[in-house]
Short mmCIF file of C-alpha atoms in Angstrom, two decimals:
data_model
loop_
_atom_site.label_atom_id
_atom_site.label_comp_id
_atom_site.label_asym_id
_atom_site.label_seq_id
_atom_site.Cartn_x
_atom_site.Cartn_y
_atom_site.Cartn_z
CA UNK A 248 0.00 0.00 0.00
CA UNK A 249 1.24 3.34 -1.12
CA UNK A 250 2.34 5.35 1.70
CA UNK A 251 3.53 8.80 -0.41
CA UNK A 252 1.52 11.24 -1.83
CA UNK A 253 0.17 11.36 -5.18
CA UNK A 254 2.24 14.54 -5.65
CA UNK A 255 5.84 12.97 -4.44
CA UNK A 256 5.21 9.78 -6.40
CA UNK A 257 4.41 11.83 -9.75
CA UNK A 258 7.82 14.29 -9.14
CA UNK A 259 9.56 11.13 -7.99
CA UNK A 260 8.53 9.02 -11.18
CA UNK A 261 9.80 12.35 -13.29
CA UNK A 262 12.76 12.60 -11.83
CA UNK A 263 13.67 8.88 -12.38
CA UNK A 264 12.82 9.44 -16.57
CA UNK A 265 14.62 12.03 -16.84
CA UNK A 266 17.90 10.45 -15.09
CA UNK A 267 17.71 7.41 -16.81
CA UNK A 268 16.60 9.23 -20.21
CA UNK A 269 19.88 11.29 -20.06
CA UNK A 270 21.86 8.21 -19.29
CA UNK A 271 20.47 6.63 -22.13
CA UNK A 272 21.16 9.30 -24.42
CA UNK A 273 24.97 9.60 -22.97
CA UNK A 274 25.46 6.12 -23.53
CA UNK A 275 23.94 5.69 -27.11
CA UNK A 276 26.11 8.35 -28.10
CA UNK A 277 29.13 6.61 -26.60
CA UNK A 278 28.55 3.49 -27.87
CA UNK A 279 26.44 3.68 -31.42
CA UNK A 280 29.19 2.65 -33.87
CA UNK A 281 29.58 -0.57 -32.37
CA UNK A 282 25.90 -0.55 -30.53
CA UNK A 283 24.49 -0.73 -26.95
CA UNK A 284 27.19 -1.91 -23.90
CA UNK A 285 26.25 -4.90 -23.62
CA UNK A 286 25.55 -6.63 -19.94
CA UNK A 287 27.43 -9.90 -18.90
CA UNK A 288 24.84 -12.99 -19.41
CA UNK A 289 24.94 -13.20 -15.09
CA UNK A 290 23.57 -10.01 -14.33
CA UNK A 291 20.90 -10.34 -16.94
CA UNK A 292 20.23 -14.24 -15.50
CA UNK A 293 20.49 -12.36 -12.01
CA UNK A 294 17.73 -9.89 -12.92
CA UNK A 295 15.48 -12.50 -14.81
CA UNK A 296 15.61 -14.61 -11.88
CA UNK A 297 14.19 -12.44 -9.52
CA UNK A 298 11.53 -11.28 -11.71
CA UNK A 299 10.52 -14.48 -12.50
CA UNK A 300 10.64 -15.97 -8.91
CA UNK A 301 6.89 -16.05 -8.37
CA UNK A 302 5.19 -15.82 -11.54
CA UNK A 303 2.19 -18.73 -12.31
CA UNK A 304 0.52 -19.34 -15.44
CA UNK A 305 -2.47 -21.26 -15.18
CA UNK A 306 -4.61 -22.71 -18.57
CA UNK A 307 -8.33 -23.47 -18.43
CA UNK A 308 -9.61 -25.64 -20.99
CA UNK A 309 -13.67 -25.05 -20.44
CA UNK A 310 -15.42 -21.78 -20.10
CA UNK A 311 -14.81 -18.10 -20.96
CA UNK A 312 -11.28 -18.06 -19.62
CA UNK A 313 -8.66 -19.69 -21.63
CA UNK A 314 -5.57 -18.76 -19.00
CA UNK A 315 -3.88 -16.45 -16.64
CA UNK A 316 -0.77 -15.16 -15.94
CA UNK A 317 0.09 -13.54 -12.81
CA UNK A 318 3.15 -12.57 -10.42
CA UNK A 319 4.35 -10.79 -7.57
CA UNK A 320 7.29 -8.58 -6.38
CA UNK A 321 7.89 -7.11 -2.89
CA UNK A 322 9.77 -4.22 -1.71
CA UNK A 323 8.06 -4.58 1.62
CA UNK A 324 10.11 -7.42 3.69
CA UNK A 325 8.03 -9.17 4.16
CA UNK A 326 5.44 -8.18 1.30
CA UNK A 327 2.53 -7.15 2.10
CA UNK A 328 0.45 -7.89 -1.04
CA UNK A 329 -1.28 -11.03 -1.34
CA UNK A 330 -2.97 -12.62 -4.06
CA UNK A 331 -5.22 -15.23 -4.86
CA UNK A 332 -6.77 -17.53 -8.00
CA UNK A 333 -9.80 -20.51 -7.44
CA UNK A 334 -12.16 -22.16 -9.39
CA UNK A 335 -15.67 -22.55 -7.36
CA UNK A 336 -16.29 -26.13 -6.71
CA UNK A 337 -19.92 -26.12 -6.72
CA UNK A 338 -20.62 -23.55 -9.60
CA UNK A 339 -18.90 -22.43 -12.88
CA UNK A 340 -16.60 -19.38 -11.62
CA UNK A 341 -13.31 -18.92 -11.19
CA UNK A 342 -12.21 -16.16 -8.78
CA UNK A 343 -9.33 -13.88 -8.48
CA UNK A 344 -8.18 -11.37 -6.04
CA UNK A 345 -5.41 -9.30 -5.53
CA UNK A 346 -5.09 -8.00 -1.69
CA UNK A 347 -2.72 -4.39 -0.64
CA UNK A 348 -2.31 -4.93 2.83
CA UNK A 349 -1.10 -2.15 5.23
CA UNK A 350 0.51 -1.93 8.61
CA UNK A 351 1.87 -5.28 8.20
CA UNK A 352 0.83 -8.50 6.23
CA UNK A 353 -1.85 -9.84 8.56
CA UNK A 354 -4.81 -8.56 7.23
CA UNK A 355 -3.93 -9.28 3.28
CA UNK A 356 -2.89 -12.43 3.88
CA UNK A 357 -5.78 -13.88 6.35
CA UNK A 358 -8.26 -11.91 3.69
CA UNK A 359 -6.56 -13.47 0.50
CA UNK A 360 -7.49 -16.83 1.95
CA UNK A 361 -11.08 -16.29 3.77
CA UNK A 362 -12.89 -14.26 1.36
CA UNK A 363 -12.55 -16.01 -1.60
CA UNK A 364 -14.40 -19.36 0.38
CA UNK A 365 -17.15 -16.51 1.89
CA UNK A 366 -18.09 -15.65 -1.91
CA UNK A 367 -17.64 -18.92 -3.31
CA UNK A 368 -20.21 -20.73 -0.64
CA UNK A 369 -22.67 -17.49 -1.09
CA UNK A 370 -22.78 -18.38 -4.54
CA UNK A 371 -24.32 -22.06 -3.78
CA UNK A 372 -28.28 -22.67 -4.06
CA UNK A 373 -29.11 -22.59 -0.02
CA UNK A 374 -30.88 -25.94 -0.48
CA UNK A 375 -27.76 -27.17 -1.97
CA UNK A 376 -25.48 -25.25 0.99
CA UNK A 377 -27.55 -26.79 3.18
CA UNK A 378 -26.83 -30.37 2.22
CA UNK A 379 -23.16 -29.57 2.09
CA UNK A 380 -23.30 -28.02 5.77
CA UNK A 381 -25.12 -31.17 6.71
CA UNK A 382 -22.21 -33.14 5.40
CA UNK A 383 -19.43 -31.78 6.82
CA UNK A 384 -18.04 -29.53 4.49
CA UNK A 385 -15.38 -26.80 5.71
CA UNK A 386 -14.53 -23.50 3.92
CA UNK A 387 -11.68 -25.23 2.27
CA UNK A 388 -13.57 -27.63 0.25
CA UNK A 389 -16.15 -24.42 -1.83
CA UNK A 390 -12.83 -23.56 -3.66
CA UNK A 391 -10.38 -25.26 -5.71
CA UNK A 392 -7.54 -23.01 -5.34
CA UNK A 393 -4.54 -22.27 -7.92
CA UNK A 394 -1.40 -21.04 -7.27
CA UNK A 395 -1.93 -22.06 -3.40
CA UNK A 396 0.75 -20.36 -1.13
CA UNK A 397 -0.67 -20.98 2.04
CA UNK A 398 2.78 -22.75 2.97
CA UNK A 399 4.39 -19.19 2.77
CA UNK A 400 1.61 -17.33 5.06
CA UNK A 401 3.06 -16.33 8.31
CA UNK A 402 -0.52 -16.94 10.02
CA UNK A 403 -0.11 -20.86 7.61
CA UNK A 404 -4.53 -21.02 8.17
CA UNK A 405 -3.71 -24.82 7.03
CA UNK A 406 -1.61 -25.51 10.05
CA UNK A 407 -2.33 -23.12 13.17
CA UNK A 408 -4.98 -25.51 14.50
CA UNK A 409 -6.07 -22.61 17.01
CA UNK A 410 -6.88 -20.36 14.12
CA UNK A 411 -8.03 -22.90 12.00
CA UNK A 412 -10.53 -23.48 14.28
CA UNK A 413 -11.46 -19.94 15.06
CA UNK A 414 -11.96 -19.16 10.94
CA UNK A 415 -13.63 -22.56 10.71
CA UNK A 416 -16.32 -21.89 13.08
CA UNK A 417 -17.13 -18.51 11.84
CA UNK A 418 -17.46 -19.86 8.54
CA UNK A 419 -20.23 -22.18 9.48
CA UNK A 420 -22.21 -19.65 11.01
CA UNK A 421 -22.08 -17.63 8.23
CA UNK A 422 -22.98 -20.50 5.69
CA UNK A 423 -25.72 -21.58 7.87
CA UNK A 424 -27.26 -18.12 7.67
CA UNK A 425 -26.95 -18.34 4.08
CA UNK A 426 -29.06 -21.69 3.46
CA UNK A 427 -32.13 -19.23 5.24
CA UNK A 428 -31.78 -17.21 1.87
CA UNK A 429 -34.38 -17.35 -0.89
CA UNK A 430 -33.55 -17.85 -4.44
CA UNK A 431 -35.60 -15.60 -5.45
CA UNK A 432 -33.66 -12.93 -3.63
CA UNK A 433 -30.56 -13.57 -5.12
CA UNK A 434 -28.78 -10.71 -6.86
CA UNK A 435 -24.70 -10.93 -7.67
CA UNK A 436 -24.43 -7.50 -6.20
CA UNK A 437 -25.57 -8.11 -2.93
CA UNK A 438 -23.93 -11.42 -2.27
CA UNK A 439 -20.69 -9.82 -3.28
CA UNK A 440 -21.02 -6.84 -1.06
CA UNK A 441 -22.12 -9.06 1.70
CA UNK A 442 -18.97 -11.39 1.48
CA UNK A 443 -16.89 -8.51 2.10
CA UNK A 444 -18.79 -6.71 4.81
CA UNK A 445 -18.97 -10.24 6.72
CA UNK A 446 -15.84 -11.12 6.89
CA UNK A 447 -14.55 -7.65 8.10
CA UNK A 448 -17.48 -8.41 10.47
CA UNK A 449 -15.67 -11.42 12.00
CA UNK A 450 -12.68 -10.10 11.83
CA UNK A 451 -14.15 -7.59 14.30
CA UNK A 452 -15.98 -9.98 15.97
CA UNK A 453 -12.95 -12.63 16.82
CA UNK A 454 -10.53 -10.38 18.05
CA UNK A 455 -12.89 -8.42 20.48
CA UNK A 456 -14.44 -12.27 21.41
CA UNK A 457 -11.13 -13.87 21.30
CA UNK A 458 -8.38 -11.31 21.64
CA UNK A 459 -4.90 -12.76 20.91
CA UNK A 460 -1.78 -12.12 19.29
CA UNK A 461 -2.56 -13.19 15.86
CA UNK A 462 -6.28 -11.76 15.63
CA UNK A 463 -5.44 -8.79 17.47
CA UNK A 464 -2.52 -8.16 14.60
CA UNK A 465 -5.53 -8.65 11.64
CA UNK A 466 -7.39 -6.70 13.35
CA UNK A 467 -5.14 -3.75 13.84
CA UNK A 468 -3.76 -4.06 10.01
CA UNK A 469 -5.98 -3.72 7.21
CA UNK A 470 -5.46 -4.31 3.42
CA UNK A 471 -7.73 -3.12 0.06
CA UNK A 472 -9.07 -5.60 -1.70
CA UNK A 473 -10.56 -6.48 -5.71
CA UNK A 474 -12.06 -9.51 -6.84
CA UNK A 475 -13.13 -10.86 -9.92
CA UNK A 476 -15.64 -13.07 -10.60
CA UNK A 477 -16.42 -14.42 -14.20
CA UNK A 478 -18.50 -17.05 -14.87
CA UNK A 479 -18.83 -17.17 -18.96
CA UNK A 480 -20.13 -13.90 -20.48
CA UNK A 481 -20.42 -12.51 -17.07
CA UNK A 482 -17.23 -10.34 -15.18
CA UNK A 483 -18.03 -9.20 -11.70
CA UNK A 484 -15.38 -7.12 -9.94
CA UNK A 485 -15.86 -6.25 -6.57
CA UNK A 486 -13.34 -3.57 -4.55
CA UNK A 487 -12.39 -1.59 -1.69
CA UNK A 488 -9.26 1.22 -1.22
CA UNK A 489 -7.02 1.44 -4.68
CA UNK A 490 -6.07 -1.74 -6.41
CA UNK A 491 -7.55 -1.55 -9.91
CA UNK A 492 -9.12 -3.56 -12.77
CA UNK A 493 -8.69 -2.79 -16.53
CA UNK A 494 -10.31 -4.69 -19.55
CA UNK A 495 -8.41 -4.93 -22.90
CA UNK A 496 -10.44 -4.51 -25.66
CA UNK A 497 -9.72 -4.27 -29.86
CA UNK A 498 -11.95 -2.12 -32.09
CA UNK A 499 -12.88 -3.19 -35.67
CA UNK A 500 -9.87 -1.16 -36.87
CA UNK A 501 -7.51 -3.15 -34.60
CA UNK A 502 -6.82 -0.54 -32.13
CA UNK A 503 -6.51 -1.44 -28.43
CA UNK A 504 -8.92 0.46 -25.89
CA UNK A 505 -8.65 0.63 -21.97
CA UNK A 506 -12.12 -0.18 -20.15
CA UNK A 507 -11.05 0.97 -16.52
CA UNK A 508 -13.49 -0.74 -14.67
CA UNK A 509 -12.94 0.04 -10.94
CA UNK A 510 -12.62 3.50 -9.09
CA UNK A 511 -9.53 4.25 -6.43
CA UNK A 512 -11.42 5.13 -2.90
CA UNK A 513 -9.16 7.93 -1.86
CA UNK A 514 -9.31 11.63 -1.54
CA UNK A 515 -8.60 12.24 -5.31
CA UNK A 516 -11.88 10.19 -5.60
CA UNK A 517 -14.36 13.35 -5.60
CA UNK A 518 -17.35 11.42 -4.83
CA UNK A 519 -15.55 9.25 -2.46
CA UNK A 520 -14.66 12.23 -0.26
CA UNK A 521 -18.47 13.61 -0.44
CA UNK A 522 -19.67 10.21 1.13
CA UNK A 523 -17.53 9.71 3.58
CA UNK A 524 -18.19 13.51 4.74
CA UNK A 525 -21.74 13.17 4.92
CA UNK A 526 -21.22 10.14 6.77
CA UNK A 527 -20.36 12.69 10.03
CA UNK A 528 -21.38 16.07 11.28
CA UNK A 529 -20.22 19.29 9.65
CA UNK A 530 -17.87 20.25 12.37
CA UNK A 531 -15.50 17.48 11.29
CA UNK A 532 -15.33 18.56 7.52
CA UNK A 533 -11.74 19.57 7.74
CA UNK A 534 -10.35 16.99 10.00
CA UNK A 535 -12.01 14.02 8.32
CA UNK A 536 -9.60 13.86 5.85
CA UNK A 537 -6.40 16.08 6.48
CA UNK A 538 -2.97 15.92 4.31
CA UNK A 539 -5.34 13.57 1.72
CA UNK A 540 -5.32 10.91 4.44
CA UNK A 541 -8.49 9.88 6.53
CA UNK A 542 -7.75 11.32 10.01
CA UNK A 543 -4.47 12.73 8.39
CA UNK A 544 -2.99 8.77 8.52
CA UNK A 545 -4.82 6.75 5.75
CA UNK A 546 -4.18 6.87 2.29
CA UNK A 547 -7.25 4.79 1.16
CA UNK A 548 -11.00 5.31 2.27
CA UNK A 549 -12.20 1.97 2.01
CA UNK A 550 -10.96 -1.19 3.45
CA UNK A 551 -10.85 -4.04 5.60
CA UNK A 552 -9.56 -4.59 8.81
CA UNK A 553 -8.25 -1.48 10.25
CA UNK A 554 -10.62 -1.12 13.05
CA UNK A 555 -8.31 1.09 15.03
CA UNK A 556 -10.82 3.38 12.17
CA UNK A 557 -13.74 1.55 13.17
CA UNK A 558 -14.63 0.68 16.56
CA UNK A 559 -15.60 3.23 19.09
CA UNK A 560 -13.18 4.88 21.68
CA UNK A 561 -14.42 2.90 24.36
CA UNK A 562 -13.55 -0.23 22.71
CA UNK A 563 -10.33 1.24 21.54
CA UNK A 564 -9.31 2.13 25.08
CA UNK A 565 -10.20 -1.09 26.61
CA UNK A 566 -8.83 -3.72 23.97
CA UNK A 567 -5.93 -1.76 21.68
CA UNK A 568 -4.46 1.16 24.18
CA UNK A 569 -3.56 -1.39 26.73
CA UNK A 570 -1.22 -2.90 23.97
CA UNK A 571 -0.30 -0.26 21.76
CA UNK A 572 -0.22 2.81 24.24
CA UNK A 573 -2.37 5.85 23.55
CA UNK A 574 -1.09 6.88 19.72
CA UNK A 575 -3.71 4.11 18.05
CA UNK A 576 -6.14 6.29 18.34
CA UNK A 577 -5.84 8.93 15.61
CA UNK A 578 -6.79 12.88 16.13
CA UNK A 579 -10.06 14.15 15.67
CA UNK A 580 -11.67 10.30 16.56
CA UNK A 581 -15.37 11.65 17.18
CA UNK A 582 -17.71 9.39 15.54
CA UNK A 583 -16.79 6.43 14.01
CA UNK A 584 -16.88 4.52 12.16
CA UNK A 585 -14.77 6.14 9.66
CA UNK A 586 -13.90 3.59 7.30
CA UNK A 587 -16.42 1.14 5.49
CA UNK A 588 -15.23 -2.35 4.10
CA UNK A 589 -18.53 -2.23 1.90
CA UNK A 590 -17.13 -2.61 -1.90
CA UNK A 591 -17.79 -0.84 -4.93
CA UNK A 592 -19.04 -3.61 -7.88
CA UNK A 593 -19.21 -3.49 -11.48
CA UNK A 594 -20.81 -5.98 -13.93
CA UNK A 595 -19.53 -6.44 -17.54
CA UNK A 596 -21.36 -8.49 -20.03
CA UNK A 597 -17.72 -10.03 -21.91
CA UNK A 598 -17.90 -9.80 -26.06
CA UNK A 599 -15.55 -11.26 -28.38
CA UNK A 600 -13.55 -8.13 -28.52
CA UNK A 601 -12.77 -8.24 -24.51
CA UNK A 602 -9.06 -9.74 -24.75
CA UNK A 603 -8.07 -9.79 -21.27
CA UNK A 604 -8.41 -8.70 -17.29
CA UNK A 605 -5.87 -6.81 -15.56
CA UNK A 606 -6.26 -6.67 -12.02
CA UNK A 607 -3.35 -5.07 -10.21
CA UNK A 608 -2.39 -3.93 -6.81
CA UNK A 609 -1.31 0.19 -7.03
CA UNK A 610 2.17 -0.41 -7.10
CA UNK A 611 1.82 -0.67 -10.57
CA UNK A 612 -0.24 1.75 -11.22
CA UNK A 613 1.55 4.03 -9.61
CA UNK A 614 4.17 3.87 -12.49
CA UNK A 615 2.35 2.85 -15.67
CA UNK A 616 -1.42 4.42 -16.94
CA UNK A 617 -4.07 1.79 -18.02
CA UNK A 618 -3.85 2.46 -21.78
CA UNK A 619 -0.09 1.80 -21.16
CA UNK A 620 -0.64 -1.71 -19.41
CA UNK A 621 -3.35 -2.73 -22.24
CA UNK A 622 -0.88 -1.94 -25.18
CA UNK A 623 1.67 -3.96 -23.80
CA UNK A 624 -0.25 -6.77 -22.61
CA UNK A 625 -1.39 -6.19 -26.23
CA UNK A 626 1.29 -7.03 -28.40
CA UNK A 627 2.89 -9.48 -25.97
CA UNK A 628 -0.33 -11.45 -26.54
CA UNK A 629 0.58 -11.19 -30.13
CA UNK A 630 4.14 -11.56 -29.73
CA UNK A 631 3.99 -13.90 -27.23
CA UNK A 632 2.06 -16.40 -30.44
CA UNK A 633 6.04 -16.98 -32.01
CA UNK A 634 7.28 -18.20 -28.86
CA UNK A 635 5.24 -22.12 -29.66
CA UNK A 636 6.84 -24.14 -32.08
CA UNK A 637 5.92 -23.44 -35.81
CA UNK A 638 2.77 -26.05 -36.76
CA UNK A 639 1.36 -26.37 -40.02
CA UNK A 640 -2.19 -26.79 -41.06
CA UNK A 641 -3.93 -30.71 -41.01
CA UNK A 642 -5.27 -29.74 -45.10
CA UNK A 643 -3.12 -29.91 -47.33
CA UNK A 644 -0.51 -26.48 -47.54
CA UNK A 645 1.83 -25.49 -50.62
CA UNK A 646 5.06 -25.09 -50.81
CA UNK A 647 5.00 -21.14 -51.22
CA UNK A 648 2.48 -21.00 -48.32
CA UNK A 649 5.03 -22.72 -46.19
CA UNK A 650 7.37 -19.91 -47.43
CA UNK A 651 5.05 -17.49 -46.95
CA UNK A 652 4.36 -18.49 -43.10
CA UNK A 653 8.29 -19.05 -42.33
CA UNK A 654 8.36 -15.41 -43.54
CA UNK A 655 6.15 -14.29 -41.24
CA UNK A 656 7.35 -15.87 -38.37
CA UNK A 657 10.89 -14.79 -39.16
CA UNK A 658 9.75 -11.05 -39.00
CA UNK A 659 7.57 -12.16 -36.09
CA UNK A 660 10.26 -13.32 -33.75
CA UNK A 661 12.06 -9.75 -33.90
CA UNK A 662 9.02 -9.02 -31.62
CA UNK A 663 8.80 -11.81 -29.37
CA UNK A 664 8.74 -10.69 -25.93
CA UNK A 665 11.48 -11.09 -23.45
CA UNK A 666 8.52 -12.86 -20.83
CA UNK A 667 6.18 -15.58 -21.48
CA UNK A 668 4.01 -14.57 -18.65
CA UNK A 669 2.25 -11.21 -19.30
CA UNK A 670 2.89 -10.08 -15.46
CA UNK A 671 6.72 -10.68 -15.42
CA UNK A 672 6.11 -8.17 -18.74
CA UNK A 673 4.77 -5.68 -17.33
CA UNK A 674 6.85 -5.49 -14.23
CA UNK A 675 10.17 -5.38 -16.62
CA UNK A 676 8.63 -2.69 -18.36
CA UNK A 677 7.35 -0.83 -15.02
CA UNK A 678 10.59 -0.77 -12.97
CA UNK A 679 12.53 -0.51 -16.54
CA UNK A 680 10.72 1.48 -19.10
CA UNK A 681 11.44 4.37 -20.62
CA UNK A 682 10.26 6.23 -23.59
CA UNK A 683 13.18 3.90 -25.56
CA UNK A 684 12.08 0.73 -24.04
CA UNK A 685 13.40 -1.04 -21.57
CA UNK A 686 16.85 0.06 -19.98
CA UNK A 687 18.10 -3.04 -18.29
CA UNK A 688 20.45 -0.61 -15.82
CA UNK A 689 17.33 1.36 -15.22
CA UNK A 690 15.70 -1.97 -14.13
CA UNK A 691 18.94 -3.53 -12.43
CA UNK A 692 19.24 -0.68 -10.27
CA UNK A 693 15.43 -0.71 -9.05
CA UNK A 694 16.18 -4.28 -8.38
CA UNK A 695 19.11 -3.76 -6.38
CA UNK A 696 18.21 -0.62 -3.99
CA UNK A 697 18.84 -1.74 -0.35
CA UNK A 698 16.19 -2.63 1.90
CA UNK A 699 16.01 0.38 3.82
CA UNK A 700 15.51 2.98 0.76
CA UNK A 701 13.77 0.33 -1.66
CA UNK A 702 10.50 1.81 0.11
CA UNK A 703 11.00 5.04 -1.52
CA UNK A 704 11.25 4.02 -5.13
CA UNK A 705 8.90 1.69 -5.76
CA UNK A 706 5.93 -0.58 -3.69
CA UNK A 707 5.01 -4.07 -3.77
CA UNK A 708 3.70 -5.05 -7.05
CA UNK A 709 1.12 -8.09 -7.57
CA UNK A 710 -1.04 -8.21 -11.20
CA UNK A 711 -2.66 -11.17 -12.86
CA UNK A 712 -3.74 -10.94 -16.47
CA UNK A 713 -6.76 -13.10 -17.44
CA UNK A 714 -6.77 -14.15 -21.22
CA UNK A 715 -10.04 -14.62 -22.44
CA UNK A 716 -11.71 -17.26 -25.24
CA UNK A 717 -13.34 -15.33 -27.96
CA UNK A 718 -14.47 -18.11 -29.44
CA UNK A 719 -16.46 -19.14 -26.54
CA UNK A 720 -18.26 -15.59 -26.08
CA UNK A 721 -18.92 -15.37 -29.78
CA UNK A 722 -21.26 -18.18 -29.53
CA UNK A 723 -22.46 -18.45 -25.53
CA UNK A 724 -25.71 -16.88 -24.72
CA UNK A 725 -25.85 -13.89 -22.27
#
């Protein structure tokens, strides 16, 4: 989560260009007769690697999706991003979220796992749910995860049997409530929004009920959320605070057009700050949100966990103060709550012209615009195509047609990218870009800042790019 101001970041980000734009220059100028330096093959093997260290590409081979690529890079130690990919077991969507946490990993991490199981069993018929329920079933077994890192969670829900227990239980109480539903009722809106606001409910709920080390740590972090749902033509994305969804989509002329399809929820958000002001009395308008931070502190207005934001004084007082001395509660804490976990959703109906997803935590975008992220993701999708191995068609092919495709593919490959997965691309080209390309210096040196400076230049970065089958939504009903 972005702790610098939209200002800094944009002077920051201008200064970098134009350093590495003049080093560019210098050195082209040096070194054009006989062309670029060039870089010994371990420091670009040293630089590959640790882009490449936790990228996943996962293929689907029913249904609206045909893959994904994502990946992950920390400057945070440890990272406080999370992210997370499943297939529902007992319907046809696959889910994927991307999770900014703040004030420490706990909340992003706990969330990443939980919330994807909340939607997933909210999305079963309650008869159905019911006979699940009846049989045993634990939050674990509504999702068929991808990608699964729970072995790398400090909290490891999997194998804290204490915990475990804790999330099990107020899973089942919140499934059981479910099968009391009515189909009729049901509306994708609501049962996303009520996922969300839930499980920041229990989260609440366990660490006043059962205060301890690890829920009291959840509950005093927080982390922004988006998830995607997409079950064939439909894409649902669901979000709190300032991660961000964009949809690549090509015109008839071939052209490649950013759909931005989420808003950030913080105080460049217009509307955003009008809510939340009207949410208390008027003698609070200028100490709401001071310095573009909720209660001078926050950077984004929305999100989960965080409660230090949401419960009342008294409760602060008697649970948090005794722990974290008198400075948890912020200035000006008059009526909360002052932050909502309750997501913003929108629904797109996918045509054959929607390419891909990009969901992304701001760490990106804090560097790169959407129309920048769609045109690469663009013609890496493209490129990307003269990576496979050269097949020819079953019917039978000429001899000049042969010619005429090993042409193609010859002038092709001068554009294949440097990535096969579309994340790893787009984090080269974010910590490396310039208005030349990439400058692998550029990108060595944000890879090699030390720990206690990293902070400065660049936040965690976690994206996943969904590919989707045009073929499939050119001939599935809506």
């Amino acid at each position: 989560m972005s702790s610098l101001s939209p200002k800094f970041l944009a002077f920051r980000n201008h200064l970098l260009t134009a350093v590495y734009s003049r080093n560019y220059h210098r050195a082209a100028a040096l070194h054009r007769p006989s062309g670029p330096p060039k870089l010994s093959p371990y420091d670009v093997r040293t630089v590959n690697c640790i882009l490449r260290a936790n990228e996943h590409t996962q293929e689907f081979f029913t249904g609206s999706v045909k893959s994904y690529d994502s990946n992950q890079l920390a400057s945070n130690s440890p990272i406080e991003d999370s992210r997370s990919e499943g297939s529902c077991v007992h319907t046809s969507g696959l889910l994927l979220g991307i999770f900014d946490g703040h004030g420490g990993p706990a909340c992003s991490q706990v969330i990443s796992k939980r919330l994807m199981r909340y939607i997933a069993a909210s999305l079963v018929p309650p008869d159905d749910l019911r006979q699940h329920i009846l049989n045993g079933a634990q939050s674990f077994s509504f999702l068929s995860c991808h990608n699964d890192k729970a072995r790398h969670c400090v909290f490891r829900l999997e194998f804290v049997s204490e915990i475990k227990e804790l999330y099990e239980k107020s899973f089942h109480q919140f499934a059981t409530e479910l099968t009391n539903t009515t189909l009729a009722g049901f509306q994708m809106h609501q049962t996303l929004e009520n996922a969300f606001i839930r499980l920041d409910q229990d989260l609440s709920r366990e660490a006043i009920e059962m205060p301890s080390l690890r829920t009291m740590s959840v509950a005093m972090s927080g982390a922004v959320a988006l998830v995607a749902h997409i079950d064939g033509p439909h894409l649902h994305v669901a979000s709190v605070g300032d991660c961000s969804a964009v949809l690549g989509t090509v015109t008839d002329t071939g052209q490649w057009v950013a759909k931005k399809l989420t808003n950030e929820h913080n105080s460049d958000n217009v509307g955003e700050v009008r809510r939340l002001l009207s949410e208390h009395p008027a003698t609070e308008r200028d100490t709401v949100i001071r310095g573009e931070r909720l209660l001078g502190q926050l950077a984004p207005l929305r999100a989960m966990g965080d409660f230090r934001y949401k419960w009342s004084r008294e409760q602060l007082e008697q649970l948090v103060v005794p722990q974290f001395g008198e400075q948890v509660i912020a200035p000006y804490y008059h009526t909360p709550p002052y932050l909502s976990a309750c997501p913003e959703i929108t629904h797109h109906i996918l045509t054959p012209r929607d390419k891909f997803l990009i969901i992304a935590s701001d760490g990106l975008w804090d560097t790169m615009s959407a129309m920048q992220t769609v045109h690469l993701v663009g013609e890496h999708m493209y490129g990307k195509a003269f990576l496979q191995p050269l097949t020819l068609p079953k019917n039978d092919v000429t001899l000049g047609e042969i010619s005429q495709m090993l042409s193609t593919r010859k002038a092709g490959l001068q554009k294949k990218p440097l990535d096969r997965n579309a994340s790893t691309h787009l984090i080269r080209n974010a910590l490396g870009g310039t208005e030349y390309g990439v400058e692998h210096s550029k990108l060595s040196h944000m890879l090699s800042l030390p720990q206690d400076i990293v902070r400065l230049f660049r936040d965690d970065i976690t994206i996943t790019v969904v590919y989707f089958d045009s073929e499939y939504l050119r001939n599935c009903p809506t």
